[in-house]
Coordinates of C-alpha atoms and ligand atoms in Angstrom, one line a residue:
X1195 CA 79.0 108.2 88.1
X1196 CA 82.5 109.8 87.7
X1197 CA 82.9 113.2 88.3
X1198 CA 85.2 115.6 87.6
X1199 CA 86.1 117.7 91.0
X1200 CA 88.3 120.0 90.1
X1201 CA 91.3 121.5 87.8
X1202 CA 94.5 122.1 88.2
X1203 CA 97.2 124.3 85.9
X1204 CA 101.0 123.5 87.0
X1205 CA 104.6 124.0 85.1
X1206 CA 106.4 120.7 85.0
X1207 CA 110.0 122.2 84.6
X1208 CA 112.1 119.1 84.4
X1209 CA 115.0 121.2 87.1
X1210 CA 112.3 120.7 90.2
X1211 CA 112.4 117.1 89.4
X1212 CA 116.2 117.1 89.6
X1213 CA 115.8 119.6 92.7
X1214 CA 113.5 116.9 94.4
X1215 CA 115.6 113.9 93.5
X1216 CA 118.7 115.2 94.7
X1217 CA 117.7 116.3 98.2
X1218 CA 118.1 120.8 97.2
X1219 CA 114.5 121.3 98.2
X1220 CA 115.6 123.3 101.4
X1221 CA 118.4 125.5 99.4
X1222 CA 117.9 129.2 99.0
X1223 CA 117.2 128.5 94.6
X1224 CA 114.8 126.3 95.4
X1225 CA 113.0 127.0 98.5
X1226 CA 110.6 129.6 97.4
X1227 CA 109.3 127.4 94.7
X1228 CA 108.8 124.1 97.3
X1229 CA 107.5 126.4 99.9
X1230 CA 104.7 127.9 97.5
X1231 CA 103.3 124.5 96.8
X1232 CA 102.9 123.6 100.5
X1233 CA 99.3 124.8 100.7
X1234 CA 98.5 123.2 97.3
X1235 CA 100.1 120.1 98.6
X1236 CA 97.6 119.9 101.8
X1237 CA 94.9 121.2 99.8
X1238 CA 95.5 118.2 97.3
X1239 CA 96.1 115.7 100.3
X1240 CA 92.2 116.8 101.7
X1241 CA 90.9 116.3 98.1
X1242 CA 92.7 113.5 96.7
X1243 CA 91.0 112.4 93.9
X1244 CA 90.6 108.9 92.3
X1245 CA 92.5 109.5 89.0
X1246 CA 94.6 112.3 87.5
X1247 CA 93.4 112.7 83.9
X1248 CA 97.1 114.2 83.4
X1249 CA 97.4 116.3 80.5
X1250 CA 101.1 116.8 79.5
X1251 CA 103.7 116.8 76.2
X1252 CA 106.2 114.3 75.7
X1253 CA 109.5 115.5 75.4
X1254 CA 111.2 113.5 72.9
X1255 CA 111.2 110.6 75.0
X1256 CA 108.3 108.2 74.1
X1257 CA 107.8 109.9 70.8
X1258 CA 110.4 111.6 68.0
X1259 CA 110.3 112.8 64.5
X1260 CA 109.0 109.4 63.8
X1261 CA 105.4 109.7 65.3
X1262 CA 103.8 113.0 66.5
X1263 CA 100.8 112.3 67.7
X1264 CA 98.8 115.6 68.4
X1265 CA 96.5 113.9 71.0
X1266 CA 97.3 110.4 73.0
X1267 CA 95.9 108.8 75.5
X1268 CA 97.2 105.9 77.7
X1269 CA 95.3 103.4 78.0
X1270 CA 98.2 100.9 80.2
X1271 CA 98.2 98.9 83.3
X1272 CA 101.0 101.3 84.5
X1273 CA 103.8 103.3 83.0
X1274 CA 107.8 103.7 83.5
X1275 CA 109.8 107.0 84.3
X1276 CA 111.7 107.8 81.1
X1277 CA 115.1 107.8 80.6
X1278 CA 116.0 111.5 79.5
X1279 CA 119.7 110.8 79.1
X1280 CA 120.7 110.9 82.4
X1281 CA 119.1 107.6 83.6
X1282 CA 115.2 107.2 84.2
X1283 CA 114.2 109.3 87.6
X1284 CA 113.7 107.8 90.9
X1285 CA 110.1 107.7 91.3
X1286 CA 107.6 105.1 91.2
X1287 CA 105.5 103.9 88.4
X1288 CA 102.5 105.5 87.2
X1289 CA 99.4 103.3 87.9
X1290 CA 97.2 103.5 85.0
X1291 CA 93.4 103.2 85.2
X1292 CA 92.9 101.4 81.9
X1293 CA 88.3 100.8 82.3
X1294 CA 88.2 105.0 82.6
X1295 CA 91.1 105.1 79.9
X1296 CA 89.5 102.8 77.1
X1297 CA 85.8 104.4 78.4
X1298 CA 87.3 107.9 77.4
X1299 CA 88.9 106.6 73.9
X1300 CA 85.5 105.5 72.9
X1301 CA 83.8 108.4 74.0
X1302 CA 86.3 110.9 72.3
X1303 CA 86.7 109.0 69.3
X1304 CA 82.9 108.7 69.0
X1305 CA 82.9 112.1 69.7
X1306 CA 84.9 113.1 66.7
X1307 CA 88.3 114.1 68.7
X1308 CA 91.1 111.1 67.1
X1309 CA 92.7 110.3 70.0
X1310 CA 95.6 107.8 69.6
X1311 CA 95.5 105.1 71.8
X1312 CA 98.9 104.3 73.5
X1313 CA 99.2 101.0 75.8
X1314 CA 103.1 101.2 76.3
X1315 CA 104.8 104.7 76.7
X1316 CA 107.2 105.5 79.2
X1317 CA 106.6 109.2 80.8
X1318 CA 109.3 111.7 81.2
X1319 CA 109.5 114.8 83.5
X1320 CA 106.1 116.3 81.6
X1321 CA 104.3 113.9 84.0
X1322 CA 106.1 112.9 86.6
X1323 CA 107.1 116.8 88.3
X1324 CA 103.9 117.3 88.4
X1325 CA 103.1 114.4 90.2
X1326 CA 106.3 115.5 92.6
X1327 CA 105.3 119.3 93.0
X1328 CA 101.7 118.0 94.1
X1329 CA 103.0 114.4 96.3
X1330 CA 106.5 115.1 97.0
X1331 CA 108.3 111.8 97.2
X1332 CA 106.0 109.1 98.4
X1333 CA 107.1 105.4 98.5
X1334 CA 104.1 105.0 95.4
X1335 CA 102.0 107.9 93.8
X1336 CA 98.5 108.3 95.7
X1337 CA 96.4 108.3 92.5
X1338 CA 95.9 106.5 89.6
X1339 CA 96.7 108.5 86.3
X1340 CA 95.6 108.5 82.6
X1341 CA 98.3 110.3 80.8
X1342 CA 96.7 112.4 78.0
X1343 CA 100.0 113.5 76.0
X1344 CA 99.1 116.5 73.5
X1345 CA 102.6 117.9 70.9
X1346 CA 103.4 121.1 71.2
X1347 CA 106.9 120.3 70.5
X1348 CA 106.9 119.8 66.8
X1349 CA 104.9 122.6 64.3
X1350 CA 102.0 122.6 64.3
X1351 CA 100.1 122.1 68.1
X1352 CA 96.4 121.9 68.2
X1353 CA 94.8 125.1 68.3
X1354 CA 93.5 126.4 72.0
X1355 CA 89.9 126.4 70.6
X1356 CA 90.5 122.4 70.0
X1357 CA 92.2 122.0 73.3
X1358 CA 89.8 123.5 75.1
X1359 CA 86.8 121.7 72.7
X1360 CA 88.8 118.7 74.1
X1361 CA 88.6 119.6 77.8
X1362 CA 84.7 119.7 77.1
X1363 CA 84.9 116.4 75.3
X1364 CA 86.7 114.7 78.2
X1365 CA 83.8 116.2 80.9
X1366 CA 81.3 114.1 78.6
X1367 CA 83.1 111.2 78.9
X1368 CA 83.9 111.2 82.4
X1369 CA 80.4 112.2 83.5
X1370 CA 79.2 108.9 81.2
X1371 CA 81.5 106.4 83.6
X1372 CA 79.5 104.4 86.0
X1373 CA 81.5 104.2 88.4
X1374 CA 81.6 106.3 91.4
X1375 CA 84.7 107.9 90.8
X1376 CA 86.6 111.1 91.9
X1377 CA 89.0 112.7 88.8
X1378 CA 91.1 115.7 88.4
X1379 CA 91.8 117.1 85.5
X1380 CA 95.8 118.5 85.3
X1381 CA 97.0 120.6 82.1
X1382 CA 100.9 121.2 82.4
X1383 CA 103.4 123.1 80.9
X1384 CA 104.3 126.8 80.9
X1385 CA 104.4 129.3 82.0
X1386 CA 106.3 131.8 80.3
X1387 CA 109.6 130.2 79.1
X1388 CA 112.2 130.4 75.8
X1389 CA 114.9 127.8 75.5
X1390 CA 117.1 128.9 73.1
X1391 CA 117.8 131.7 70.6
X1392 CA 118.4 135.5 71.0
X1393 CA 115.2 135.5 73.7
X1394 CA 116.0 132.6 75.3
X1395 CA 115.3 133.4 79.3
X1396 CA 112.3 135.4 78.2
X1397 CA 109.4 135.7 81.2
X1398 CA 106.5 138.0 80.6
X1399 CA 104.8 138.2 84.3
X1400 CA 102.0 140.2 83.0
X1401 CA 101.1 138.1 80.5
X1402 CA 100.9 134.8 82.8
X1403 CA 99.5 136.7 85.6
X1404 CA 96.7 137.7 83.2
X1405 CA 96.4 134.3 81.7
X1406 CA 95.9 132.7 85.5
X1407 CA 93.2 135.2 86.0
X1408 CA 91.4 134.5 82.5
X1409 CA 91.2 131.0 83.5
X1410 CA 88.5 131.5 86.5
X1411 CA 85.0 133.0 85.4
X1412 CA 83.2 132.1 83.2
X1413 CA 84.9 133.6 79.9
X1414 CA 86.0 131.4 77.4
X1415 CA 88.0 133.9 75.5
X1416 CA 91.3 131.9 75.7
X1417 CA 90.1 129.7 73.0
X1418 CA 91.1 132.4 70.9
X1419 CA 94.4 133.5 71.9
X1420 CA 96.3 132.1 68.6
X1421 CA 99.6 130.3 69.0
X1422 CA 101.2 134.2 67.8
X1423 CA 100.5 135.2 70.4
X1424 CA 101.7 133.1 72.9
X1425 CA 104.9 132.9 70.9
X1426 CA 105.3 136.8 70.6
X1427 CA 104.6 137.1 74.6
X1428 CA 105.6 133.9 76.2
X1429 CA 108.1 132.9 74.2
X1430 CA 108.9 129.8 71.9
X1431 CA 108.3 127.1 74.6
X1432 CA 105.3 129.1 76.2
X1433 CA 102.9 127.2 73.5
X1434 CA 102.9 124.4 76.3
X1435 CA 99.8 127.0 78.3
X1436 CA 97.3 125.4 75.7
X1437 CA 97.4 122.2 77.4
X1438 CA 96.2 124.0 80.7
X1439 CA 93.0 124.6 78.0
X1440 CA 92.1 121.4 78.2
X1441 CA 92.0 121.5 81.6
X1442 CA 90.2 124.2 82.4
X1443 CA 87.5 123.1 79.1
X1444 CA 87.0 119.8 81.1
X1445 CA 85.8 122.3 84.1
X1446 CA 82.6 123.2 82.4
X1447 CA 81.3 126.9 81.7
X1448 CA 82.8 128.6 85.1
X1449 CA 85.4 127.7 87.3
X1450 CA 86.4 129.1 90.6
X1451 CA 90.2 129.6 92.1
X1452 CA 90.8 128.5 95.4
X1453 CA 94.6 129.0 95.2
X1454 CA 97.5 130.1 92.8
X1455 CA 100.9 130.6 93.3
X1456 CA 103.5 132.3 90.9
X1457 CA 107.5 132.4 91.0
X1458 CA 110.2 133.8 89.1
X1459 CA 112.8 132.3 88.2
X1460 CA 113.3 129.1 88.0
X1461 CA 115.9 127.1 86.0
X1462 CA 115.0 130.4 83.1
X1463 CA 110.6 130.0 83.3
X1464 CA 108.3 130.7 85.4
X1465 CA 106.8 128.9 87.9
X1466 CA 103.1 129.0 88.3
X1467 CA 100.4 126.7 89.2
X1468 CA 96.3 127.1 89.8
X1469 CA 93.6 125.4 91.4
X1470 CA 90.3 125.8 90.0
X1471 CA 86.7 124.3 90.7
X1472 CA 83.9 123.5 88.5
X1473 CA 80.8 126.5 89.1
X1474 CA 78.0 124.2 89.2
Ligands
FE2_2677 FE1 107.5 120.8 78.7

């Protein structure tokens, strides 16, 4: 059966895509933040999974004010880089695995969560610098992904109890698979981070230091942390953390950390990423 190995939280600021694609890696901005995935980066090269379950918001770029959905799932052969204005990125396409995709839509839907079911999207920097932080740039990405895209860009997002109800919804479904199948679960987005407005550049360290600790254990209180808060502490754009509820719902009652790594600044937000195990 498929199994669901282990978790990982990780910002996808579109500026480490640009950093990657343009060779600045190695410059003194940069270095710290390329340097403190290293270890993740070997650590996800002696676990690479089957398929990403990738869990990420759309930026404007598949969807607009003409469709929000609050959940999607791909369901595609593969998927495009998006063009966010400047020309799509140079990266490969995103492989698809459509059997685990459609398996999940039935079992969610079944289950009561309303997924919509997407079988041409293009995906923008949500999902792909996530893929780069974790692969760097390979000649084609090592896993297949199904991209789970969630809004949290237009009023309202889904509550973190229903994100993280989701997480557990998607552990039922992937344990149901028959097929022998190794899956991570990624939830992106964050950390702290404000765009625009008299706060924009607003970082609250001691807020996403205590989030990343929540996370691990077996507490679920972070269901219950509502979107004011997240908007009073982390800032307008820091709503994006929910996402990393699915993930760590989809991990089961406790989860372990192996590894976290947290950097400020970078392009105005913070960097952070997690990697968490299932407590069996
Ligand atoms: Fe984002």
């Amino acid at each position: 059966m498929a199994r669901i190995t282990a978790g990982i939280g990780c910002s996808h600021i579109p500026a480490l895509g640009v950093a990657s694609d343009l060779d600045k890696v190695d410059e003194p901005y940069w270095k710290p933040v390329f340097d403190g995935f290293a270890a993740t980066r070997e650590w996800e090269a002696a676990n690479l999974p089957d398929v990403v379950v990738l869990i990420y918001n759309d930026h404007a770029s598949a969807f607009d004010m003409k469709i929000i959905p609050t959940f999607a799932i791909g369901c595609a052969e593969s998927y495009k880089p998006a063009d966010e204005g400047w020309g799509p990125r140079n990266v490969p396409d995103v492989h698809g695995h459509p059997d685990l995709a459609w398996h999940m839509a039935q079992s969610l839907i079944l289950g009561e969560f309303d997924m919509t079911i997407i079988n041409e999207m293009d995906v923008d920097h949500g999902l792909t610098v996530p893929l780069t932080m974790m692969f760097g740039k390979p000649a084609a990405w090592p896993v297949k992904v199904i991209p789970l895209a969630v809004n949290v860009v237009t009023y309202p997002p889904p509550s973190g109890n229903r994100c993280w109800a989701l997480g557990e919804a998607i552990a039922r479904a992937v344990a149901s698979f028959p097929e022998d199948l190794n899956v991570q679960v990624w939830g992106t987005g964050g950390m702290s981070h404000q765009l625009q407005g008299p706060r924009a550049g607003l970082i609250n360290r001691e807020w996403d230091t205590a989030f990343l600790d929540r996370l691990s254990g077996g507490s679920d209180e972070l269901r219950r942390v509502p979107h004011i808060e997240y908007l009073r502490e982390t800032g307008s754009e820091g709503i994006e953390m929910v996402m990393w509820l699915i993930m760590r719902g989809a991990l089961g009652q406790a989860a372990r950390e192996l590894r976290r790594f947290y950097h400020v600044p970078a392009s105005n937000t913070a960097v952070g990423h997690i990697i968490l195990e299932p407590v069996t």
